[in-house]
XYZ file of C-alpha atoms in Angstrom:
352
model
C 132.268 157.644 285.073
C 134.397 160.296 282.702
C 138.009 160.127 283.192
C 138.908 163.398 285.180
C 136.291 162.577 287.343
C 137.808 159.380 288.129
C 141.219 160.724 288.396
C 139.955 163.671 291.241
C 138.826 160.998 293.096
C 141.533 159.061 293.038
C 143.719 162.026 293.567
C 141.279 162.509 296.748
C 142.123 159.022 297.900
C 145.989 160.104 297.883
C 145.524 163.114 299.740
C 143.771 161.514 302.584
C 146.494 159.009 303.119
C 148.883 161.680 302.952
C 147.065 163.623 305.775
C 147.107 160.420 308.012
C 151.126 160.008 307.508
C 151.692 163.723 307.824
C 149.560 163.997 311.271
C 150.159 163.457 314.679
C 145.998 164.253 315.933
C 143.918 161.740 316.235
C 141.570 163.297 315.367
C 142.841 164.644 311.290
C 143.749 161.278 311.223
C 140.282 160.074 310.911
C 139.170 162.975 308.719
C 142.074 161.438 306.494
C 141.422 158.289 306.638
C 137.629 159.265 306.314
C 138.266 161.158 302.975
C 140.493 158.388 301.672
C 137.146 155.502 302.214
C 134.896 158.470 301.073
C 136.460 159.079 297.544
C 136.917 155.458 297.354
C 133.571 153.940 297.147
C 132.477 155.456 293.801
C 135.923 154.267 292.140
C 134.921 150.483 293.837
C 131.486 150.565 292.220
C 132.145 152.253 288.569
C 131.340 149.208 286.952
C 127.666 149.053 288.369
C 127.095 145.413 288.275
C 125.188 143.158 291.794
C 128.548 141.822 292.796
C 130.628 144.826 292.276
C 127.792 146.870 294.005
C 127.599 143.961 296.659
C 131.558 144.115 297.560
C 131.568 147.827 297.535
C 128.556 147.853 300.197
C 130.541 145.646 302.192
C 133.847 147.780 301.792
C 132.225 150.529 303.135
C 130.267 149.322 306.272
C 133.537 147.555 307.013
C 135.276 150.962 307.069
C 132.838 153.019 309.031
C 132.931 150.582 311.333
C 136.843 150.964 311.886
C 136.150 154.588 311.533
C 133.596 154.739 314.553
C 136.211 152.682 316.582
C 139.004 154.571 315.717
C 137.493 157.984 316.713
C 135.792 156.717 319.530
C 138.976 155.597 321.175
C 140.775 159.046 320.438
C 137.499 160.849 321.646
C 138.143 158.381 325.081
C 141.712 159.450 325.229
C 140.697 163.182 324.651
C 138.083 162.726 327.203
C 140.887 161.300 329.973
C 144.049 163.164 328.997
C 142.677 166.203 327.078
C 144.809 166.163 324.211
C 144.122 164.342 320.987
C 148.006 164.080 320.261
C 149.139 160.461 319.054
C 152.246 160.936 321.259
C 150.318 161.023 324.134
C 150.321 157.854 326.053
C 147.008 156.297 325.848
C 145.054 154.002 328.183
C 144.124 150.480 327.643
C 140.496 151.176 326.356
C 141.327 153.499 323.753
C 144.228 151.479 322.675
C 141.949 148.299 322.387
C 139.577 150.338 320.203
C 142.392 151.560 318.030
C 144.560 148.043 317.304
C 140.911 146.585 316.353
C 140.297 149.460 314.042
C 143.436 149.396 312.564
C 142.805 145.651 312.164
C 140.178 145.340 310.394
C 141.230 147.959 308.434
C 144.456 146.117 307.131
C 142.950 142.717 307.239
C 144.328 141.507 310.044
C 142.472 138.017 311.137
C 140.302 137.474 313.353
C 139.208 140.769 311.171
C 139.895 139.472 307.780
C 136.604 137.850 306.733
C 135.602 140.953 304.853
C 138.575 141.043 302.774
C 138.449 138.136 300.550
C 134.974 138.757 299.469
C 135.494 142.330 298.557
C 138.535 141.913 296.468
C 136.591 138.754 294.682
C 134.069 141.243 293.671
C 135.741 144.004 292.611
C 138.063 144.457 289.094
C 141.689 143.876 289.166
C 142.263 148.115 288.921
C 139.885 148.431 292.241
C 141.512 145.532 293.483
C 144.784 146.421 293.641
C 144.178 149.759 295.272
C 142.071 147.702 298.393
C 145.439 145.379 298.486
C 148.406 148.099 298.324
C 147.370 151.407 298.238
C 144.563 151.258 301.381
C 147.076 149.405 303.431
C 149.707 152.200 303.978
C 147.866 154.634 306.075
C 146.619 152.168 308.299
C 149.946 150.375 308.857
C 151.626 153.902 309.383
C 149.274 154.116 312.888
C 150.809 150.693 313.253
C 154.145 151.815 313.341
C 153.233 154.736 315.651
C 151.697 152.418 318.288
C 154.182 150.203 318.326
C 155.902 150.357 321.516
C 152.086 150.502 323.404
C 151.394 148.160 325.831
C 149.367 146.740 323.559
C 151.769 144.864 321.419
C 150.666 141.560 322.428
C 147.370 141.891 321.014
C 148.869 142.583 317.428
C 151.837 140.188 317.845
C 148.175 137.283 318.654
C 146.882 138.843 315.511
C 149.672 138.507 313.197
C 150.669 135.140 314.196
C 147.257 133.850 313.673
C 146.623 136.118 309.988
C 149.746 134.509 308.903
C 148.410 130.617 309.292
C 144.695 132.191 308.325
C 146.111 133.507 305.031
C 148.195 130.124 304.350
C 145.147 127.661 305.448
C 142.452 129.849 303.358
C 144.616 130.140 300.562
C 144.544 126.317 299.858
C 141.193 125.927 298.353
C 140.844 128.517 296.320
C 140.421 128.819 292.532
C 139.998 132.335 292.019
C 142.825 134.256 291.467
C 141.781 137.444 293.541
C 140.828 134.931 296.158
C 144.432 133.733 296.688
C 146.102 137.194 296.454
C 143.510 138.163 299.015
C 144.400 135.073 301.331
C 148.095 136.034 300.406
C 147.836 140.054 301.488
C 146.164 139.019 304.969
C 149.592 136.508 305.565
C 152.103 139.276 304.356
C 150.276 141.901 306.554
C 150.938 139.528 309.594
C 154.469 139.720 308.715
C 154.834 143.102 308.594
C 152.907 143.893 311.394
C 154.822 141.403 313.823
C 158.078 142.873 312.508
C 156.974 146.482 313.014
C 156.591 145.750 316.821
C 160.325 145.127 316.886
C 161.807 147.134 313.801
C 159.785 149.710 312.651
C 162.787 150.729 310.010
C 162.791 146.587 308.869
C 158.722 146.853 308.509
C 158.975 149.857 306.081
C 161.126 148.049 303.940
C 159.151 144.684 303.711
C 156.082 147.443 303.120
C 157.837 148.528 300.021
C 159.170 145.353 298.708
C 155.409 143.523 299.289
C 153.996 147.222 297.836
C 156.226 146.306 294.299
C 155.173 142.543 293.880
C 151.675 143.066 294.590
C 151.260 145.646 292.175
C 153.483 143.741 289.685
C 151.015 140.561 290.390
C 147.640 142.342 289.963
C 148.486 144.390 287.149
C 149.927 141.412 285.219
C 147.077 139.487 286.036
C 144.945 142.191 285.242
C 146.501 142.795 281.657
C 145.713 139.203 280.723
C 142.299 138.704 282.833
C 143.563 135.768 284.420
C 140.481 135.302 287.017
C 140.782 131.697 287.707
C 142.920 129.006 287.888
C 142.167 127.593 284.818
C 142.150 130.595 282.623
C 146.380 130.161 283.865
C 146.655 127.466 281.490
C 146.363 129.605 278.552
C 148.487 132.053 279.373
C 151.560 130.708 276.893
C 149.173 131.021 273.886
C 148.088 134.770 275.421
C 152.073 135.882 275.881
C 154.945 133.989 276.318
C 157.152 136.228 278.139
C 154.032 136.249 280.892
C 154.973 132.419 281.622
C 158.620 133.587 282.915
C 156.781 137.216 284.612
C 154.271 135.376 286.540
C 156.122 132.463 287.586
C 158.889 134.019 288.832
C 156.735 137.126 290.770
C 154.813 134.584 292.564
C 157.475 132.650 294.035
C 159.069 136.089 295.033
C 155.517 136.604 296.929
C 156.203 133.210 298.198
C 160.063 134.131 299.530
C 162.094 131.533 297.297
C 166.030 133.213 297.383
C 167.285 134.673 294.943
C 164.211 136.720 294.153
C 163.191 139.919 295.664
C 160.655 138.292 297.990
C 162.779 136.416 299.688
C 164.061 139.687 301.243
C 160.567 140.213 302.986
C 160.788 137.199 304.713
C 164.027 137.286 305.594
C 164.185 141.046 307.078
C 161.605 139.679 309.336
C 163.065 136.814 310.658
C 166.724 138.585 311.058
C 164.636 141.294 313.368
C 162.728 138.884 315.530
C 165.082 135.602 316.165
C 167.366 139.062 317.460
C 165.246 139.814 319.697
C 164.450 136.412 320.740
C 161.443 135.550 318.754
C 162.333 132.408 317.974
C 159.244 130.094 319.075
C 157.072 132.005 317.684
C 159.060 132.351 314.431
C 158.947 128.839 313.744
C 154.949 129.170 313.732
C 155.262 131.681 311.145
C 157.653 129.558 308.942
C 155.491 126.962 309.058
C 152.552 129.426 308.275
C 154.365 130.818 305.420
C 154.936 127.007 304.163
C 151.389 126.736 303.449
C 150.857 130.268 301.741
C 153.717 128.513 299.146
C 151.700 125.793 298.363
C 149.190 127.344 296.612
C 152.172 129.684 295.199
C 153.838 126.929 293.702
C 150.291 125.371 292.578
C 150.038 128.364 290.726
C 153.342 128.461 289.596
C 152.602 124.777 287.981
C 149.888 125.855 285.861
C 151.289 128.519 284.501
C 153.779 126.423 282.982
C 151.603 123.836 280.903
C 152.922 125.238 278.123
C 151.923 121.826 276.251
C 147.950 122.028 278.058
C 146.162 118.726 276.541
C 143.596 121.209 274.140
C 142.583 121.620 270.503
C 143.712 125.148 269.073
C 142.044 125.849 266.020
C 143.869 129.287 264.884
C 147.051 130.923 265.890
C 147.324 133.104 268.670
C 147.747 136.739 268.325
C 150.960 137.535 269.043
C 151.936 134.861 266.435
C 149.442 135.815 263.589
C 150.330 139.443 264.039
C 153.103 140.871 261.234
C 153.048 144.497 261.587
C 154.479 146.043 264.823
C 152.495 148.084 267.140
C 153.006 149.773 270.315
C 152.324 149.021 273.693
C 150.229 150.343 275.978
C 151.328 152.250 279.144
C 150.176 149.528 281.252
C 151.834 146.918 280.241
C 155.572 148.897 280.286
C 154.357 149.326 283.851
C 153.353 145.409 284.530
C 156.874 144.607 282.594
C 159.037 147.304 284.439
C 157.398 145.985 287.757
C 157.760 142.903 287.352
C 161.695 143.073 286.410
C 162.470 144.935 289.968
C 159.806 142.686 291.803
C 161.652 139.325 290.722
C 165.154 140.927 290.375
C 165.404 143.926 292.509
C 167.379 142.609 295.580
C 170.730 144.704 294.755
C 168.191 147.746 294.994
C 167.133 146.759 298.400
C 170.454 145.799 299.934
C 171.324 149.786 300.286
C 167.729 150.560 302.346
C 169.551 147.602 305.047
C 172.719 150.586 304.892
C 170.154 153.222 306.523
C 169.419 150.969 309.005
């Protein structure tokens, strides 16, 4: 696929999440979300290989079929109330139909079985849009359905996507695996807290939007795929050791880094409004998701790996200088605010 085709389509996918956060109609907001999956599915299978081809397949029944909900709910609410306004309150049927669209568009469990097998089969580029870029529009309807009497049903989902993500994160040895595992737990998060604090959700959106990108695009730039290809990753770059390391125990929530302010937005907003109980499940939930975290963590730095290297690495046999490519200023730059950027996040709490 040439380049500017690529980039229309991907300028495509931008505009249809655009026309989801700029509407209030139901029913633009499935054209938008409809032109966002459409574009989509030839960037997913560029690479034209069975398993790429295989996870895009998937990607796409998976979306029509939260597609078809969606806009069968709205047409149910149009049918009752006669206006296809999001502001209008809805019934129960057409709010079932849109918090399990909405789920299994984000992940949420019991809806999450799709995601881990996509994002296994798919690059680190395609990825990475599936894990950050995809989740906004959907988690925008979130926030606009917040107050609905349906809460309850999200609040189940949430809770029980934060344990799924920690429990099927454990394991796993593929790389994409785990930050799939880790996306379905940190979209329970901010899905509980955007029942509460729609203002606290937005931030944790942007703070998990940073890291994730950081994660994948580092991960990318050194094709770490498995476990195992971690342990090179001091003869591959150094300064990666320190980068990875330290973004995924900010995914994790370790103070001082930046992640730490996800989890802790969250629990400020719900042990305030007396979501305690239920806190404490997603504490321990978020215990597990570290585990792996920290198991990561661990082999990223065997910098002394027992193994027999023959000739020196690259960035030690190289002698002239050359310059880098724009991707990895943006995995560096990324990384720096997504281990270090809390002072950047502390005014955002101000607005509140």
């Amino acid at each position: 696929m040439s380049r500017n085709i690529s980039l229309l389509l991907f300028l495509t996918v931008i505009l249809g999440t655009l026309i989801v956060v700029s509407s209030q109609n139901w029913f633009v907001i499935w054209v938008g979300l409809e032109i966002s999956t459409l574009a989509l599915v030839p960037l997913l299978c560029s690479n034209f290989s069975p398993r790429n081809i295989e996870a895009t397949i998937k990607y796409f029944l998976i979306q029509a079929l939260s597609a078809a909900l969606l806009l069968n709910g709205a047409m149910i609410q149009a049918w009752l109330t006669g206006s296809w306004s999001i502001l209008e309150p809805s019934n129960n049927v057409t709010m079932l139909c849109i918090s399990i669209a909405l789920a299994f568009k984000i992940g949420l469990a019991p809806c999450h079985f799709w995601f881990p097998d996509v994002l296994q089969g798919l690059p680190f580029t395609q990825g990475l849009i599936i894990a950050s870029w995809q989740k906004i529009a959907p988690l925008v309807l979130i926030f606009s359905i917040s107050n609905t009497t349906f809460s309850y049903l999200l609040i189940s989902a949430s809770l029980i996507s934060i344990v799924v993500g920690g429990w099927g994160g454990l394991n796993q040895t593929q790389t994409r695996k785990i930050l799939a595992f880790s996306s379905i737990a940190n979209m329970g998060w901010i899905t509980v807290t955007a029942l509460y604090s729609t203002q606290a959700a937005i931030i944790m959106l942007i703070i998990y939007l940073l890291i994730n990108t950081a994660v994948f695009l580092l991960l990318d730039l050194l094709t770490l795929s498995t476990l195992g290809h971690l342990n090179n990753t001091a003869q591959l770059s150094p300064i990666s050791i320190i980068l990875i390391t330290m973004l995924i125990l900010s995914l994790g929530g370790l103070p001082p880094l930046t992640g730490f302010m996800l989890k802790f937005t969250s629990l400020y907003f719900l042990i305030s409004n007396n979501f305690i109980m239920l806190s404490a499940i997603m504490v321990l939930g978020s215990l597990l998701s570290l585990f792996f975290y920290i198991r990561i963590s661990f082999n990223v730095s065997l910098v002394l790996f027992p193994q027999h290297i023959v000739s020196l690495t690259a960035w030690r046999n190289s002698m002239s200088t050359t310059y880098l490519p724009a991707n990895t200023w943006m995995a560096s730059s990324l990384s720096t605010i997504g281990i270090l950027a809390i002072p950047l996040t502390l005014p955002l709490y101000i607005i509140i």
